[in-house]
XYZ file of C-alpha atoms in Angstrom:
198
model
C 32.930 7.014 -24.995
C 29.337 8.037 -24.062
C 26.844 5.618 -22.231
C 23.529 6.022 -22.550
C 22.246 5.448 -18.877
C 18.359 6.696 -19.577
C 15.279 4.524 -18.526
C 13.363 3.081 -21.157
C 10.178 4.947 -21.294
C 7.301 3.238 -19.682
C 4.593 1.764 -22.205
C 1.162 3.708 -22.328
C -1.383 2.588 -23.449
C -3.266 3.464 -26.898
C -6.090 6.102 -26.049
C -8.186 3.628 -27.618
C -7.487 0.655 -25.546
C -7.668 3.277 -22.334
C -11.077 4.439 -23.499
C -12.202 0.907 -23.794
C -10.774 0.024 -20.442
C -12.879 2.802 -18.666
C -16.110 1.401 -20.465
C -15.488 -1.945 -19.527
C -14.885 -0.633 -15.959
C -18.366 1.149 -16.496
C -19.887 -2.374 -17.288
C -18.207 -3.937 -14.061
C -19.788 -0.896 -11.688
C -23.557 -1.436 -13.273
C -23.083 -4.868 -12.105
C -22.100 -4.334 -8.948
C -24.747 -1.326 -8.297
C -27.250 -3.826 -9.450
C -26.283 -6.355 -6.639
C -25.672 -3.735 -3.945
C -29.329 -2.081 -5.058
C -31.013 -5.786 -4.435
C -32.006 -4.659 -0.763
C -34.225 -2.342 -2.617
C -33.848 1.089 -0.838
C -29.928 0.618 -0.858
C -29.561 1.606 -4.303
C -28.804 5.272 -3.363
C -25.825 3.893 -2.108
C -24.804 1.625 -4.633
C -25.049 4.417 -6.884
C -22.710 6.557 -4.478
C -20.252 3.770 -4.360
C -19.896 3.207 -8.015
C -19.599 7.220 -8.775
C -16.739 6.824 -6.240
C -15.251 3.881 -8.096
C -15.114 5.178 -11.535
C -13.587 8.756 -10.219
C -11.323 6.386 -8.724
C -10.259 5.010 -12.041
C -10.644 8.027 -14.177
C -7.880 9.477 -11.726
C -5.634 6.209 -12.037
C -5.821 5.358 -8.902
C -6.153 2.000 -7.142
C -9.464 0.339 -6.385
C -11.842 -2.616 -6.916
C -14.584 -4.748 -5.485
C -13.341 -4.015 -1.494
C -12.963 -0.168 -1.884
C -16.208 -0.675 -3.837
C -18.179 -2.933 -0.570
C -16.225 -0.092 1.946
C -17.677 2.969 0.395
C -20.818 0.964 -0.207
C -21.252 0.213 3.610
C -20.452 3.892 4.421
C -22.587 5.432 2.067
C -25.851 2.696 2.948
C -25.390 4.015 6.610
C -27.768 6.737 6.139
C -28.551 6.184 2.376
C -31.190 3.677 2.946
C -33.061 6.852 4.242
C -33.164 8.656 1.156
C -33.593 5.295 -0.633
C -36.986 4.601 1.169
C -37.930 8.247 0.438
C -37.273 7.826 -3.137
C -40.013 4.958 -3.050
C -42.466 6.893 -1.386
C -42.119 9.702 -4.323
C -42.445 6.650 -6.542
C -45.700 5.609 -4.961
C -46.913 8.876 -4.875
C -46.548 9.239 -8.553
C -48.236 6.066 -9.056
C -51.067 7.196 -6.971
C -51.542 10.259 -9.501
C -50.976 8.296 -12.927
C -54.331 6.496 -11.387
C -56.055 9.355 -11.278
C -54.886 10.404 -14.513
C -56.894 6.781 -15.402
C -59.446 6.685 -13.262
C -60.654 10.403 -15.492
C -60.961 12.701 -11.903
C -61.225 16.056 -12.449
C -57.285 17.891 -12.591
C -56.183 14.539 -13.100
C -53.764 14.864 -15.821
C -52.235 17.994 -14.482
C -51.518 16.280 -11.108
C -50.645 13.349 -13.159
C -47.756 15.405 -15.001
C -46.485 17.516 -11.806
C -46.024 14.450 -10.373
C -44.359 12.868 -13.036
C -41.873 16.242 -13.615
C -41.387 16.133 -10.260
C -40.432 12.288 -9.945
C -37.918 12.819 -12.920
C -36.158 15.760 -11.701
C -35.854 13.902 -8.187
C -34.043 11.331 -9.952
C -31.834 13.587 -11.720
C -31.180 15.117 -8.149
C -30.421 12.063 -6.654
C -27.966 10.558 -9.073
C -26.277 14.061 -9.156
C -25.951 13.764 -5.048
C -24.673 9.908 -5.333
C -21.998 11.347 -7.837
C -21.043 13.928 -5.489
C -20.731 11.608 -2.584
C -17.946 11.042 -0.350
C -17.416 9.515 3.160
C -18.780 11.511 5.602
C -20.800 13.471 3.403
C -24.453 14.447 4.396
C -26.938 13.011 2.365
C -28.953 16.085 3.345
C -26.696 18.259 2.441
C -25.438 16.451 -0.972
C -29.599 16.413 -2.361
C -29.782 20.141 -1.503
C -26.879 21.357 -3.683
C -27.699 18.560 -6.230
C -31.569 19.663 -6.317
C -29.868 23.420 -7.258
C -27.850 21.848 -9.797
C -30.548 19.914 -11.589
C -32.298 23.460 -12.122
C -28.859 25.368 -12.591
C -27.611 23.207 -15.302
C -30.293 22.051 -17.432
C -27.931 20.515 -19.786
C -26.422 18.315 -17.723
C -29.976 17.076 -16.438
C -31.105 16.210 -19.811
C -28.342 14.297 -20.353
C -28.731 12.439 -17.198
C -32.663 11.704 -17.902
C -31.441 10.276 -21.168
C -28.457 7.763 -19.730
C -32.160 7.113 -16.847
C -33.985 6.359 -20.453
C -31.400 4.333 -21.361
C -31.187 2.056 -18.673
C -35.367 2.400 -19.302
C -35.059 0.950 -22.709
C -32.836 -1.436 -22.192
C -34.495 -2.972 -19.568
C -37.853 -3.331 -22.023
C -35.985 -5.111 -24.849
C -33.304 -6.962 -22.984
C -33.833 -6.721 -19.157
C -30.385 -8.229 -18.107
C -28.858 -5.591 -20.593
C -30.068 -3.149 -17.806
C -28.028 -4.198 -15.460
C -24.441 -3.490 -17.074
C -25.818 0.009 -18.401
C -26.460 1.480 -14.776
C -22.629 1.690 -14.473
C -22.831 3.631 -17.810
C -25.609 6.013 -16.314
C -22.913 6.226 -12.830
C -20.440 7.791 -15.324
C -22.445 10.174 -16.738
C -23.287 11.446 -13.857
C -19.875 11.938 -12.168
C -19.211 13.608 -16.118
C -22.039 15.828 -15.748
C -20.428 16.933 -12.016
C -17.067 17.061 -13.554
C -18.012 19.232 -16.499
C -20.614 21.503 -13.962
C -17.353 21.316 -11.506
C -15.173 23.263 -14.209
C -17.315 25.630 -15.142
């Protein structure tokens, strides 16, 4: 007489309950971006560490708060750099929107360069912090992701929409903001992911 010596097959999960999971996850990242971002021109880094995190757990692999504070500390080493520069662009902008006010001559034009030019930086630097990876060069990592931002328009727009999210959120609900930048950290490792495989 026949035994049957097989393994019982291990219990997935529903692709529901998985999907859920990952947005949960997503939640969990914003607010830990939000707390690593509270130095202010660290938040290229939190970003970096929380596109790491959620490839991490789109990949099934292990990972939590202390991978999270390691790549975090690794990415902040030279990511405060770009985080200060990304304030200066900021200020800059908000030098020309008071032009655009104060009615000088070009003003409006300037006024919209800068403010073009302010978005697509954005989109550049989230694409770079999704792109990240120990060692990387920041440098090197805003280059290719400034080529991508024009390569890929697609993929921009939908990043300046998750950036208009968080925007919106922030006006009607400000601590609603908070949770939603780990939503805008998976869209942009999606939006590398899908440029990736193309």
């Amino acid at each position: 007489m026949a035994t049957d010596h097989a393994r019982p097959k291990a219990r997935r999960e529903s692709l529901l309950a998985e999907r859920f999971a990952l947005f949960a996850e997503c939640l969990l990242t914003g607010v830990w971006i939000a707390v690593a971002s509270l130095p202010l021109v660290t938040y290229p880094a939190a970003f970096a560490a929380g596109a790491r995190h959620l490839r991490r757990r789109t990949a099934h692999e292990g990972g939590g708060w202390r991978e999270f504070a390691a790549d975090f500390g690794a990415a902040a080493r030279r990511g405060w750099i770009v985080g200060m520069a990304g304030w200066a662009a900021a200020a800059a902008v908000w030098v020309d929107v008071q032009a655009v006010r104060a009615g000088l001559p070009g003003g409006p034009l300037v006024g919209a360069v800068g403010v073009f030019a302010l978005i697509g930086a954005a989109v550049a630097g989230l694409r770079a912090a999704a792109a990240w990876t120990p060692g990387a060069s920041w440098r090197a990592l805003l280059a290719a992701a400034g080529r991508r931002t024009v390569l890929d328009p697609a993929g921009s727009f939908l990043l300046v929409g998750g950036a208009a999210l968080v925007l919106c959120s922030a006006w009607f609900v400000a601590p609603l903001a908070v949770p939603v930048l780990g939503a805008v950290a998976a869209a942009a490792v999606a939006v590398e992911e899908r440029h990736r495989r193309r």
